[in-house]
Coordinates of C-alpha atoms in Angstrom, one line a residue:
Chain A
M62 CA 0.0 0.0 0.1
S63 CA 2.8 2.3 0.8
Q64 CA 4.1 1.7 -2.7
K65 CA 0.6 3.5 -4.0
M66 CA 1.8 6.6 -2.0
I67 CA 5.0 7.0 -3.7
T68 CA 4.0 6.2 -7.3
A69 CA 1.0 8.6 -7.0
K70 CA 2.0 11.4 -9.2
P71 CA 0.8 15.1 -8.8
K72 CA -2.3 15.4 -10.6
A73 CA -2.3 17.9 -13.5
A74 CA 1.6 18.5 -13.5
S75 CA 2.0 18.7 -17.0
S76 CA 0.2 21.3 -19.1
T77 CA 0.3 19.1 -22.3
P78 CA -1.5 15.7 -21.6
R79 CA 0.4 12.6 -23.3
P80 CA -1.6 10.9 -25.9
R81 CA -4.0 8.5 -24.5
W82 CA -2.4 5.2 -25.7
Q83 CA 0.8 6.6 -24.0
R84 CA -1.2 7.0 -20.4
V85 CA -2.8 3.6 -21.0
A86 CA 0.8 2.1 -21.5
R87 CA 2.1 3.7 -18.6
R88 CA -0.6 2.5 -16.5
F89 CA -0.4 -1.0 -17.7
A90 CA 3.5 -1.2 -17.3
R91 CA 2.7 -0.3 -13.6
R92 CA 1.0 -3.6 -12.9
P93 CA 3.2 -6.3 -12.5
M94 CA 0.2 -9.2 -12.9
A95 CA -0.7 -7.7 -16.4
V96 CA 2.7 -7.4 -17.4
T97 CA 3.2 -11.3 -16.5
G98 CA 0.1 -12.0 -18.3
L99 CA 1.4 -10.3 -21.6
I100 CA 4.9 -11.8 -21.2
L101 CA 3.2 -15.5 -21.0
V102 CA 0.9 -14.7 -23.9
V103 CA 3.5 -13.3 -26.0
G104 CA 6.0 -15.8 -24.9
F105 CA 3.6 -18.4 -26.4
V106 CA 3.1 -17.0 -29.5
L107 CA 6.9 -16.3 -30.2
F108 CA 7.2 -20.0 -29.1
A109 CA 4.5 -21.2 -31.6
I110 CA 6.2 -19.2 -34.3
L111 CA 9.9 -20.0 -33.9
G112 CA 9.6 -23.4 -31.9
P113 CA 8.9 -25.4 -35.3
I114 CA 11.4 -23.5 -37.2
L115 CA 14.2 -23.7 -34.5
L116 CA 13.8 -27.0 -32.8
T117 CA 13.7 -30.6 -34.2
D118 CA 11.2 -31.9 -36.4
P119 CA 8.3 -32.7 -34.2
N120 CA 7.1 -35.8 -36.3
Q121 CA 10.2 -37.3 -36.6
Q122 CA 10.1 -40.8 -34.8
D123 CA 12.8 -42.5 -33.1
F124 CA 12.1 -45.9 -31.8
T125 CA 15.1 -46.3 -30.0
A126 CA 14.2 -43.4 -27.5
I127 CA 10.4 -44.1 -26.8
L128 CA 8.7 -42.9 -23.5
Q129 CA 11.9 -41.1 -22.1
T130 CA 12.1 -38.9 -19.1
P131 CA 13.5 -35.4 -19.5
S132 CA 16.9 -35.1 -20.6
F133 CA 19.1 -33.0 -22.3
A134 CA 18.7 -34.5 -25.5
H135 CA 15.2 -34.2 -25.1
L136 CA 14.2 -31.5 -22.7
L137 CA 10.6 -32.6 -22.0
G138 CA 11.3 -36.5 -22.8
T139 CA 9.8 -38.2 -25.6
D140 CA 6.3 -39.9 -26.4
D141 CA 5.2 -43.3 -27.2
L142 CA 6.7 -43.0 -30.9
G143 CA 9.9 -41.4 -29.7
R144 CA 9.1 -38.0 -31.0
D145 CA 10.6 -34.9 -28.8
V146 CA 7.6 -33.6 -26.7
F147 CA 9.1 -30.1 -26.5
A148 CA 9.2 -29.7 -30.4
R149 CA 5.7 -31.1 -30.3
I150 CA 4.3 -28.8 -27.6
A151 CA 6.1 -26.1 -29.8
N152 CA 4.1 -27.4 -33.0
G153 CA 0.9 -27.8 -31.2
A154 CA 0.9 -24.3 -29.8
R155 CA 0.3 -22.9 -33.4
V156 CA -2.7 -25.0 -33.6
S157 CA -4.0 -24.4 -30.3
L158 CA -3.4 -20.6 -30.1
M159 CA -5.1 -20.3 -33.6
A160 CA -8.0 -22.1 -32.5
G161 CA -8.6 -20.3 -29.3
V162 CA -7.9 -16.8 -30.4
M163 CA -9.5 -17.1 -33.6
S164 CA -12.6 -18.9 -32.6
T165 CA -13.0 -16.2 -29.8
A166 CA -12.5 -13.4 -31.9
L167 CA -14.9 -14.4 -34.6
A168 CA -17.8 -15.1 -31.5
L169 CA -17.1 -11.7 -30.2
I170 CA -17.3 -9.8 -33.5
I171 CA -20.7 -11.7 -34.3
G172 CA -22.0 -12.1 -30.9
I173 CA -21.5 -8.5 -29.9
T174 CA -23.1 -7.1 -33.0
I175 CA -26.0 -9.3 -32.6
G176 CA -26.4 -8.8 -29.0
L177 CA -26.0 -5.0 -29.2
I178 CA -28.9 -4.9 -32.1
T179 CA -31.2 -6.7 -30.3
G180 CA -30.6 -5.1 -26.8
F181 CA -31.0 -1.8 -28.4
Y182 CA -34.2 -2.3 -30.5
R183 CA -35.7 -4.9 -28.4
G184 CA -39.0 -5.7 -30.0
W185 CA -39.9 -8.6 -32.2
V186 CA -36.2 -9.0 -33.4
D187 CA -35.0 -9.3 -29.8
V188 CA -37.6 -11.9 -29.0
V189 CA -36.9 -14.1 -32.1
V190 CA -33.0 -13.9 -31.8
M191 CA -33.2 -14.5 -28.1
R192 CA -35.8 -17.7 -28.5
I193 CA -33.1 -19.0 -30.8
V194 CA -30.0 -18.5 -28.4
D195 CA -32.0 -20.1 -25.6
V196 CA -32.2 -23.3 -27.9
M197 CA -28.6 -23.1 -28.4
L198 CA -27.6 -22.4 -24.9
A199 CA -29.6 -25.6 -24.0
F200 CA -26.8 -27.6 -25.6
P201 CA -23.7 -27.8 -23.6
F202 CA -20.9 -25.7 -25.4
L203 CA -18.9 -28.9 -26.3
I204 CA -22.1 -31.1 -27.7
F205 CA -22.9 -28.0 -29.7
A206 CA -19.4 -27.7 -31.2
V207 CA -19.0 -31.5 -31.7
G208 CA -22.3 -31.6 -33.4
L209 CA -20.9 -28.8 -35.9
A210 CA -17.7 -30.1 -36.4
A211 CA -19.2 -33.5 -37.4
I212 CA -21.6 -31.5 -39.8
L213 CA -18.7 -29.3 -41.2
G214 CA -16.0 -31.8 -41.5
A215 CA -12.5 -32.0 -39.9
S216 CA -10.2 -29.4 -40.5
L217 CA -8.6 -26.6 -38.6
T218 CA -10.8 -23.8 -40.2
N219 CA -13.9 -26.0 -39.4
V220 CA -12.8 -26.5 -35.8
I221 CA -12.4 -22.7 -35.4
I222 CA -15.9 -22.0 -37.2
A223 CA -17.5 -24.7 -34.9
L224 CA -16.0 -23.4 -31.6
A225 CA -16.9 -19.8 -32.6
V226 CA -20.8 -20.7 -33.2
S227 CA -20.9 -22.4 -30.2
Q228 CA -19.6 -19.5 -28.3
V229 CA -21.9 -17.0 -29.9
P230 CA -25.0 -17.5 -27.7
E231 CA -23.2 -16.7 -24.6
V232 CA -21.7 -13.4 -26.2
I233 CA -24.9 -12.5 -27.7
R234 CA -26.5 -12.6 -23.9
I235 CA -23.9 -10.7 -22.3
A236 CA -24.0 -7.8 -24.9
R237 CA -27.8 -7.5 -25.3
G238 CA -27.8 -7.5 -21.5
E239 CA -25.1 -4.6 -21.4
A240 CA -27.0 -2.9 -24.3
M241 CA -30.2 -3.0 -22.4
A242 CA -28.5 -1.6 -19.2
I243 CA -26.7 1.1 -20.8
R244 CA -29.4 2.3 -23.3
E245 CA -31.4 3.5 -20.4
Q246 CA -28.7 6.0 -19.3
E247 CA -29.1 9.5 -19.8
F248 CA -26.1 10.0 -22.1
V249 CA -27.5 7.8 -24.6
S250 CA -30.6 9.9 -24.6
G251 CA -28.1 12.9 -24.9
A252 CA -26.6 11.1 -28.2
V253 CA -30.4 10.7 -29.7
A254 CA -30.9 14.5 -29.1
D255 CA -27.6 15.2 -30.9
G256 CA -29.0 13.3 -33.7
A257 CA -26.6 10.6 -33.4
R258 CA -27.7 7.8 -35.6
D259 CA -28.3 4.1 -34.3
G260 CA -25.2 2.7 -35.3
T261 CA -23.2 5.5 -33.7
I262 CA -24.8 5.0 -30.4
M263 CA -24.5 1.2 -30.5
F264 CA -20.7 1.4 -31.3
R265 CA -19.6 4.9 -30.1
Y266 CA -21.6 5.0 -26.7
I267 CA -22.8 1.5 -25.8
A268 CA -20.0 -0.8 -26.8
P269 CA -17.0 1.1 -25.2
N270 CA -19.1 1.1 -22.0
A271 CA -19.5 -2.5 -22.2
M272 CA -15.8 -3.3 -23.0
S273 CA -15.1 -4.5 -19.7
A274 CA -17.8 -7.2 -19.9
F275 CA -16.4 -8.1 -23.1
I276 CA -12.8 -8.2 -22.2
V277 CA -14.0 -10.6 -19.3
Q278 CA -15.9 -12.9 -21.7
A279 CA -12.8 -13.1 -23.9
T280 CA -10.4 -14.2 -21.2
V281 CA -12.7 -17.0 -20.0
A282 CA -13.6 -18.1 -23.5
I283 CA -10.0 -18.4 -24.9
P284 CA -8.9 -21.1 -22.6
A285 CA -12.2 -22.8 -22.9
A286 CA -12.0 -22.8 -26.6
I287 CA -8.3 -24.3 -26.5
I288 CA -9.6 -27.1 -24.3
G289 CA -12.8 -27.4 -26.6
E290 CA -10.2 -27.7 -29.7
S291 CA -8.3 -30.6 -27.7
T292 CA -11.7 -32.3 -27.3
L293 CA -12.7 -31.9 -30.9
S294 CA -9.3 -33.3 -31.9
F295 CA -9.6 -36.4 -29.6
L296 CA -12.7 -37.3 -31.2
G297 CA -11.3 -37.3 -34.5
L298 CA -13.3 -34.0 -35.5
G299 CA -10.2 -31.5 -35.3
V300 CA -7.2 -31.4 -37.0
Q301 CA -5.8 -34.4 -38.2
P302 CA -2.5 -36.3 -37.7
P303 CA 0.5 -35.6 -38.2
M304 CA -0.9 -32.1 -37.1
S305 CA -0.8 -31.8 -33.5
S306 CA -2.3 -29.8 -30.8
W307 CA -2.0 -29.7 -27.0
G308 CA -5.2 -31.3 -26.8
I309 CA -4.2 -34.3 -29.1
M310 CA -1.1 -34.8 -27.0
L311 CA -2.8 -34.8 -23.7
T312 CA -5.6 -36.9 -24.9
S313 CA -2.7 -39.5 -26.4
A314 CA -0.9 -39.3 -23.1
Q315 CA -4.0 -40.8 -21.5
Q316 CA -2.9 -44.4 -22.0
Y317 CA 0.8 -43.8 -20.6
L318 CA -0.4 -42.0 -17.5
A319 CA 1.1 -44.7 -15.5
Q320 CA 4.5 -45.1 -17.1
A321 CA 5.3 -41.7 -18.4
P322 CA 3.0 -38.8 -16.4
Y323 CA 4.9 -36.3 -17.8
L324 CA 3.4 -37.0 -21.2
A325 CA 0.2 -35.6 -19.8
L326 CA 2.0 -33.1 -17.4
F327 CA 3.6 -30.9 -20.0
P328 CA 0.7 -30.0 -22.4
G329 CA -1.3 -29.5 -19.6
I330 CA 1.1 -26.9 -18.2
A331 CA 1.4 -25.4 -21.6
I332 CA -2.5 -25.2 -21.5
A333 CA -2.9 -23.9 -17.9
L334 CA 0.0 -21.2 -18.5
T335 CA -1.9 -19.8 -21.9
A336 CA -5.0 -19.8 -19.6
L337 CA -3.6 -17.8 -17.1
G338 CA -1.7 -15.5 -19.3
F339 CA -4.8 -14.8 -21.3
N340 CA -6.6 -14.3 -17.7
L341 CA -4.1 -11.7 -16.3
L342 CA -3.7 -9.8 -19.5
G343 CA -7.4 -9.3 -19.7
D344 CA -7.9 -8.3 -16.4
G345 CA -5.1 -5.8 -16.6
L346 CA -6.7 -4.5 -20.0
R347 CA -10.1 -4.2 -18.3
D348 CA -8.5 -2.2 -15.7
V349 CA -6.2 0.1 -17.9
L350 CA -8.6 0.9 -20.2
D351 CA -11.4 2.0 -17.6
P352 CA -10.9 5.8 -17.7
K353 CA -12.1 5.7 -14.2
E354 CA -9.1 3.9 -13.0
T355 CA -6.3 6.2 -12.2
R356 CA -3.4 4.3 -11.3
Chain B
M126 CA -45.2 39.8 -29.9
S127 CA -45.8 39.3 -33.6
E128 CA -42.9 37.2 -34.6
Q129 CA -43.4 33.5 -34.7
P130 CA -42.8 31.9 -31.6
V131 CA -39.9 29.3 -31.3
L132 CA -42.2 26.5 -29.7
E133 CA -46.0 25.8 -29.8
V134 CA -47.3 23.1 -28.3
S135 CA -51.1 22.5 -28.2
N136 CA -53.1 19.6 -26.6
L137 CA -49.7 17.4 -26.0
V138 CA -50.9 14.2 -24.7
K139 CA -48.4 11.1 -23.7
H140 CA -50.3 8.3 -22.1
F141 CA -48.1 5.5 -21.1
Q142 CA -49.3 1.7 -21.3
S143 CA -48.6 -0.1 -18.4
G144 CA -49.2 -3.8 -17.3
S145 CA -49.0 -6.9 -19.4
R146 CA -50.3 -7.2 -23.0
L147 CA -51.8 -10.7 -22.2
G148 CA -53.3 -10.1 -18.9
G149 CA -56.2 -8.2 -18.4
G150 CA -55.1 -5.7 -16.0
R151 CA -53.9 -3.1 -18.4
T152 CA -53.5 0.4 -17.1
V153 CA -52.8 3.8 -18.6
V154 CA -50.6 6.3 -17.1
R155 CA -51.7 9.7 -18.0
A156 CA -48.5 11.5 -17.8
V157 CA -49.2 14.4 -19.8
D158 CA -52.7 15.0 -20.7
G159 CA -53.6 18.1 -22.9
V160 CA -50.7 20.6 -22.5
D161 CA -50.7 23.7 -24.4
L162 CA -47.4 25.9 -24.2
T163 CA -46.0 28.7 -26.1
I164 CA -42.2 29.8 -25.8
G165 CA -41.4 33.1 -27.6
R166 CA -37.9 34.1 -29.0
G167 CA -35.4 34.4 -26.3
E168 CA -37.6 33.3 -23.7
I169 CA -37.0 31.4 -20.7
L170 CA -40.4 29.5 -19.6
G171 CA -40.3 27.9 -16.5
L172 CA -42.2 24.9 -16.3
V173 CA -42.9 23.8 -12.3
G174 CA -44.7 21.1 -10.9
E175 CA -44.3 18.7 -8.1
S176 CA -42.9 15.2 -9.0
G177 CA -45.0 13.0 -11.2
S178 CA -47.0 16.0 -12.4
G179 CA -45.4 15.0 -15.9
K180 CA -43.3 18.0 -16.5
S181 CA -40.4 16.0 -17.7
T182 CA -42.4 13.8 -20.0
V183 CA -43.5 17.2 -21.6
G184 CA -39.6 17.9 -21.9
S185 CA -38.8 14.7 -23.5
C186 CA -41.6 14.9 -25.8
I187 CA -40.6 18.2 -27.1
A188 CA -37.2 16.8 -27.5
R189 CA -38.6 13.9 -29.4
L190 CA -37.0 11.6 -27.1
T191 CA -40.4 10.2 -26.2
Q192 CA -43.1 9.9 -28.8
P193 CA -46.2 11.7 -28.0
S194 CA -49.6 10.0 -27.9
S195 CA -51.1 13.2 -29.6
G196 CA -51.1 16.7 -29.9
T197 CA -48.8 19.0 -32.1
I198 CA -45.5 20.3 -31.3
R199 CA -44.4 23.3 -33.8
L200 CA -40.5 24.0 -33.4
L201 CA -39.9 27.2 -35.2
G202 CA -43.4 26.7 -37.1
R203 CA -42.9 23.3 -38.4
D204 CA -44.8 20.6 -37.0
I205 CA -42.4 17.8 -35.3
S206 CA -44.7 15.7 -33.5
T207 CA -44.9 12.9 -36.1
L208 CA -41.7 13.1 -37.7
S209 CA -39.8 9.9 -37.9
R210 CA -36.4 9.6 -36.2
R211 CA -34.5 10.2 -39.7
E212 CA -36.6 13.4 -40.5
M213 CA -36.1 14.8 -36.9
R214 CA -32.4 14.3 -37.3
P215 CA -31.6 17.6 -39.3
L216 CA -33.9 19.7 -36.9
R217 CA -32.2 18.1 -33.8
S218 CA -29.3 21.1 -34.1
E219 CA -32.5 23.4 -33.2
V220 CA -33.3 21.9 -30.1
H221 CA -31.0 20.3 -27.2
V222 CA -31.5 18.9 -23.5
V223 CA -29.5 19.4 -20.5
F224 CA -30.5 16.8 -18.0
Q225 CA -30.9 16.6 -14.5
D226 CA -28.0 14.2 -13.6
P227 CA -24.6 15.3 -14.7
Y228 CA -23.4 12.0 -13.4
S229 CA -25.3 9.9 -16.0
S230 CA -25.6 12.6 -18.8
L231 CA -22.1 12.5 -20.0
N232 CA -20.7 9.4 -21.6
P233 CA -17.8 8.1 -19.2
R234 CA -15.7 6.8 -21.9
M235 CA -15.5 10.1 -23.7
T236 CA -13.1 13.0 -22.9
V237 CA -14.8 16.4 -22.0
G238 CA -13.5 17.6 -25.4
Q239 CA -14.9 14.7 -27.3
I240 CA -18.2 15.3 -25.6
V241 CA -18.8 18.5 -26.6
T242 CA -17.6 17.8 -30.0
E243 CA -20.1 14.8 -30.4
P244 CA -23.1 17.0 -31.6
L245 CA -20.5 19.0 -34.3
R246 CA -19.6 15.2 -35.5
Q247 CA -23.2 14.0 -35.8
H248 CA -24.4 17.2 -37.7
R249 CA -21.1 16.9 -40.0
R250 CA -20.2 20.7 -39.2
G251 CA -16.9 22.3 -39.7
T252 CA -13.5 20.6 -39.9
R253 CA -11.7 19.2 -37.1
A254 CA -9.6 22.7 -36.7
E255 CA -12.8 24.4 -36.8
R256 CA -14.9 22.1 -34.4
N257 CA -11.9 22.4 -32.0
R258 CA -12.2 26.2 -31.9
I259 CA -16.1 26.1 -31.4
V260 CA -15.5 23.7 -28.7
S261 CA -12.8 25.6 -27.0
D262 CA -14.8 28.7 -27.3
M263 CA -18.0 27.1 -26.0
L264 CA -15.9 25.8 -22.9
E265 CA -14.7 29.3 -22.2
R266 CA -18.2 30.6 -22.3
T267 CA -19.6 28.1 -19.8
G268 CA -16.7 29.0 -17.4
L269 CA -14.6 25.8 -18.0
S270 CA -10.8 25.9 -18.2
L271 CA -9.4 24.5 -21.3
E272 CA -7.1 22.1 -19.5
L273 CA -10.2 20.3 -18.8
V274 CA -10.5 19.1 -22.5
G275 CA -8.6 15.9 -22.0
R276 CA -10.2 15.0 -18.6
F277 CA -12.9 12.2 -18.3
P278 CA -16.3 13.3 -16.7
H279 CA -15.3 11.4 -13.5
E280 CA -12.6 13.6 -12.9
L281 CA -14.8 16.6 -12.7
S282 CA -17.1 18.0 -9.8
G283 CA -20.9 17.8 -10.5
G284 CA -21.0 21.7 -11.2
Q285 CA -18.3 21.4 -13.9
R286 CA -20.0 18.3 -15.5
Q287 CA -23.2 20.2 -15.8
R288 CA -21.2 23.1 -17.4
V289 CA -19.9 20.3 -19.8
A290 CA -23.6 19.4 -20.4
L291 CA -24.5 23.0 -21.2
A292 CA -21.6 23.5 -23.7
R293 CA -22.8 20.1 -25.4
A294 CA -26.3 21.3 -25.7
L295 CA -25.2 24.8 -27.0
V296 CA -22.5 23.9 -29.2
L297 CA -24.9 23.8 -32.2
G298 CA -26.4 26.9 -31.7
P299 CA -29.9 25.7 -30.8
S300 CA -32.8 27.9 -30.9
L301 CA -34.3 25.9 -27.8
V302 CA -32.7 24.3 -24.8
I303 CA -34.8 22.1 -22.8
A304 CA -33.3 22.1 -19.2
D305 CA -34.7 19.1 -17.2
E306 CA -34.0 20.1 -13.6
P307 CA -30.5 21.0 -14.6
V308 CA -29.5 22.2 -11.2
S309 CA -31.4 19.9 -8.8
A310 CA -28.8 17.7 -8.5
L311 CA -26.3 20.0 -7.4
D312 CA -25.3 21.9 -4.2
V313 CA -27.0 25.3 -3.6
S314 CA -23.8 27.3 -3.7
V315 CA -22.9 25.4 -7.3
Q316 CA -26.7 25.7 -8.6
A317 CA -26.5 29.8 -8.2
S318 CA -23.3 29.6 -10.3
I319 CA -25.0 27.4 -13.0
L320 CA -28.0 29.2 -13.4
N321 CA -25.9 32.8 -13.8
V322 CA -23.9 31.0 -16.4
I323 CA -27.3 30.0 -18.5
L324 CA -28.7 33.3 -18.1
D325 CA -25.7 35.0 -19.4
L326 CA -25.2 32.6 -22.0
Q327 CA -28.7 33.2 -22.9
I328 CA -28.4 37.1 -23.5
D329 CA -25.2 36.4 -25.4
L330 CA -26.6 33.4 -27.8
G331 CA -30.5 34.2 -27.5
F332 CA -31.7 30.9 -27.5
S333 CA -35.2 30.2 -25.9
C334 CA -35.4 27.9 -23.0
L335 CA -38.0 25.5 -21.5
F336 CA -36.8 25.3 -17.8
I337 CA -38.3 22.4 -15.8
T338 CA -37.8 22.2 -12.1
H339 CA -39.8 21.9 -9.0
D340 CA -37.9 24.3 -7.3
L341 CA -39.8 27.5 -6.8
S342 CA -36.8 29.9 -6.0
V343 CA -35.0 28.6 -9.1
V344 CA -37.9 29.5 -11.5
E345 CA -38.4 32.8 -9.7
F346 CA -34.8 33.5 -10.4
I347 CA -34.6 32.5 -14.3
S348 CA -37.8 32.6 -15.7
D349 CA -39.4 35.4 -17.9
R350 CA -42.7 33.3 -17.7
I351 CA -43.9 30.7 -15.6
A352 CA -46.2 27.7 -16.1
V353 CA -47.5 25.7 -13.4
M354 CA -48.3 22.0 -13.9
Y355 CA -50.6 19.5 -11.8
L356 CA -51.4 16.1 -12.8
G357 CA -50.4 16.3 -16.5
K358 CA -52.1 19.5 -17.0
I359 CA -51.0 23.0 -17.0
V360 CA -53.1 24.8 -14.2
E361 CA -51.8 28.5 -14.5
T362 CA -49.4 30.5 -16.6
A363 CA -48.0 33.9 -15.9
T364 CA -45.4 36.2 -16.1
R365 CA -43.0 35.6 -13.4
A366 CA -44.0 39.2 -11.6
E367 CA -47.4 38.3 -12.2
L368 CA -47.6 34.8 -11.2
F369 CA -45.8 35.5 -7.8
R370 CA -48.1 38.7 -7.1
D371 CA -51.3 37.5 -7.9
P372 CA -51.3 33.5 -8.2
Q373 CA -54.8 32.6 -9.1
H374 CA -55.2 28.8 -9.1
P375 CA -55.8 27.3 -5.7
Y376 CA -52.8 24.7 -6.6
T377 CA -50.2 27.8 -7.2
Q378 CA -51.5 29.5 -4.2
A379 CA -50.8 26.7 -2.0
L380 CA -47.4 25.8 -3.6
L381 CA -46.2 29.5 -3.7
S382 CA -47.0 29.3 0.3
A383 CA -45.2 26.2 1.0
A384 CA -41.9 27.9 -0.4
P385 CA -39.6 28.4 2.6
T386 CA -38.5 32.0 3.0
A387 CA -35.0 33.3 4.0
D388 CA -36.5 36.2 6.0
P389 CA -38.2 35.0 9.2
S390 CA -40.0 38.3 9.9
S391 CA -41.8 37.9 6.8
A392 CA -42.4 34.2 7.0
R393 CA -44.2 35.1 10.5
G394 CA -46.7 36.9 9.2
R395 CA -47.5 34.3 6.3
E396 CA -50.2 31.7 6.3
R397 CA -48.7 28.5 5.1
I398 CA -51.3 26.4 3.4
I399 CA -50.9 22.7 3.9
L400 CA -52.7 20.6 1.4
S401 CA -54.4 17.4 2.4
G402 CA -53.9 14.4 0.5
D403 CA -51.3 13.2 -2.0
L404 CA -51.0 13.9 -5.8
P405 CA -53.9 11.3 -7.2
S406 CA -52.5 8.4 -9.1
P407 CA -52.3 9.4 -12.6
T408 CA -53.7 5.9 -13.8
E409 CA -57.4 6.8 -12.6
E410 CA -59.5 9.0 -14.9
I411 CA -60.5 12.0 -12.6
S412 CA -63.6 13.7 -13.7
G413 CA -63.7 17.4 -13.8
C414 CA -60.8 19.7 -12.4
P415 CA -57.9 17.3 -11.6
F416 CA -57.2 19.4 -8.4
H417 CA -60.9 18.8 -6.9
A418 CA -60.2 16.4 -4.6
R419 CA -57.4 18.3 -2.9
C420 CA -58.8 21.8 -3.4
P421 CA -60.1 23.7 0.1
V422 CA -62.4 25.9 -2.1
A423 CA -63.7 23.3 -4.5
I424 CA -67.6 23.4 -5.3
D425 CA -69.9 20.8 -7.3
R426 CA -68.8 22.3 -10.5
C427 CA -65.5 21.5 -10.2
T428 CA -65.6 17.8 -9.8
N429 CA -68.1 17.7 -13.1
E430 CA -66.6 19.8 -15.5
V431 CA -63.2 20.5 -16.5
P432 CA -61.8 24.0 -16.2
L433 CA -60.2 25.3 -19.1
L434 CA -57.0 27.5 -19.3
L435 CA -58.4 30.9 -19.8
G436 CA -57.0 34.2 -19.5
V437 CA -59.9 35.5 -17.5
T438 CA -58.3 38.7 -15.7
G439 CA -56.0 39.3 -18.7
P440 CA -54.6 37.5 -21.8
D441 CA -51.2 37.2 -20.4
H442 CA -52.4 35.6 -17.1
Q443 CA -54.1 32.5 -17.8
S444 CA -55.4 29.8 -15.2
A445 CA -57.7 26.7 -15.3
C446 CA -60.1 27.3 -12.6
H447 CA -63.8 27.9 -12.5
L448 CA -63.6 30.2 -9.4
V449 CA -61.7 32.7 -11.0
T450 CA -63.8 35.7 -12.3
A451 CA -63.2 38.7 -14.0
E452 CA -64.9 40.8 -11.3
N453 CA -63.7 38.9 -8.1
G454 CA -60.1 37.6 -9.5
A455 CA -58.9 34.6 -7.8
P456 CA -60.7 32.5 -5.0
L457 CA -58.8 32.6 -1.6
I458 CA -58.0 29.2 -0.5
N459 CA -57.2 29.9 3.1
Q460 CA -61.0 30.9 3.3
G461 CA -61.9 27.5 2.0
D462 CA -63.7 24.9 4.6
K463 CA -61.8 22.0 4.0
N464 CA -59.5 20.3 6.3
L465 CA -56.7 23.2 6.0
V466 CA -53.8 23.8 8.8
H467 CA -53.2 27.4 9.1
N468 CA -49.8 28.1 10.4
A469 CA -49.1 31.4 11.5
S470 CA -46.4 30.6 13.8

């Protein structure tokens, strides 16, 4: 707490305020948890990009060295076909991160747009959309994704689409709730009195004020989508061998849990750290982007 | 006053439906029940009434934030009561609103500069540099330091926020400003400074103003003319001096007698009229004068016949009461026989 006192800067010290993004960046840098999250996320992204280039071939099998414990030759050991686990985690990071981030981004774009429109206009549009959403929400997230992936066919693109569509109903609900609450505030009436168009009101007035809810949703949804991808792949509805993902590694390690528990441990740690990274980053962004937060 | 009034409202009605559409218990709230108003160029009309009298609904109908049920609203001679939102858009530069609560009327995610620029953006006025100049000018006129341009609303005091709201309302140079209880949420000391800013700006910019409030001392300070509203209807309208000198409608008399005075010696000699009962529910239909149930001097005619808003003693002083006559003037309500409390402490 005493740190707060020291870092608190005298208000209105400079007459020329810095650009907004600079102030935001400074506030972000002052939050160790947020920075940790950023490092984790950026670290995994770099790992996913550079790992497969720098490390050994993730598909190279070495039957003289199967199910080895971690060593200098194989940092995280080898799997049942003698493949290097570290290289495979780097390779799997591409699929896992892509599936997690892309599907969530897609779901947010679609869900926020529909949710804001229904929450803003209400009326019969709202009734129709929300009944459809209710039906979709009646299915558990994964069952819905599995069904969709089965219809679409197995490929990374289809996995992303299936995961995105299954996330959309939840996003619609959140965006609609926010839109309904925020549109009752007087500054929205003020915008109407200005002569603002409906689109302007939705995306300039309502959406920014709902930002924290969306960020929280994203940080929860990305790890869930990564796990969702692993389930789809496990069922044979996701990426196909020899492509790999953390989920595939995790599920194939199941058979060897007794002999080689680290096979499940390392992809598990990778998923957990990624989830943690996105969560910390999301929390930090939510606080820093809120103008009321001055620290 | 031969020139065209800025605002002419006639027989404005706003009924809200409440209750479920399926269930039989559907009730109608008569928020505004036939209101006539005229505001001349550069005039400040104070609209007073207790809470629930429908004064804010009148304001939001005129700003077309609420769709009126019936009646006409003429803004600069043009009937805007039935325009669609699209048709209304270009006219929005002529009428703007200042809301009561400066804490929810400013977008918390925008800086002061952005907030005041917004109306200019919506109406595509000027280049970026011109807009900045207009906005700086407006902030200065409302008494805000230019250092505040980059601040967010939560960093400002209530009075500063209300100045921002005022700057935003005036930045397009509207003919009419609807101020809906703009000072009720503020400290008394801040109220005075905001009222002075409004008066100064009114002289400089010449806009007309519908000033909605429940505070008599505020209307007395700011208005040229006053309209008193009761239960969705206007019961009396007159110039400020005339209304305070000779309140005719029994409700106005009671209202004025209830206002606290700063001077105890004058308060001592004054009789305070305390009305019995509450404002009736606006969901029930009342026959006759809306005030008859609480009126100390009501006669049989009051319960049967709706009084019209007429200028009995002069065209500029209209009241809706059967008992006001050209010969005898207004009824004296402290001589009524209903359970009144005479307070001559």
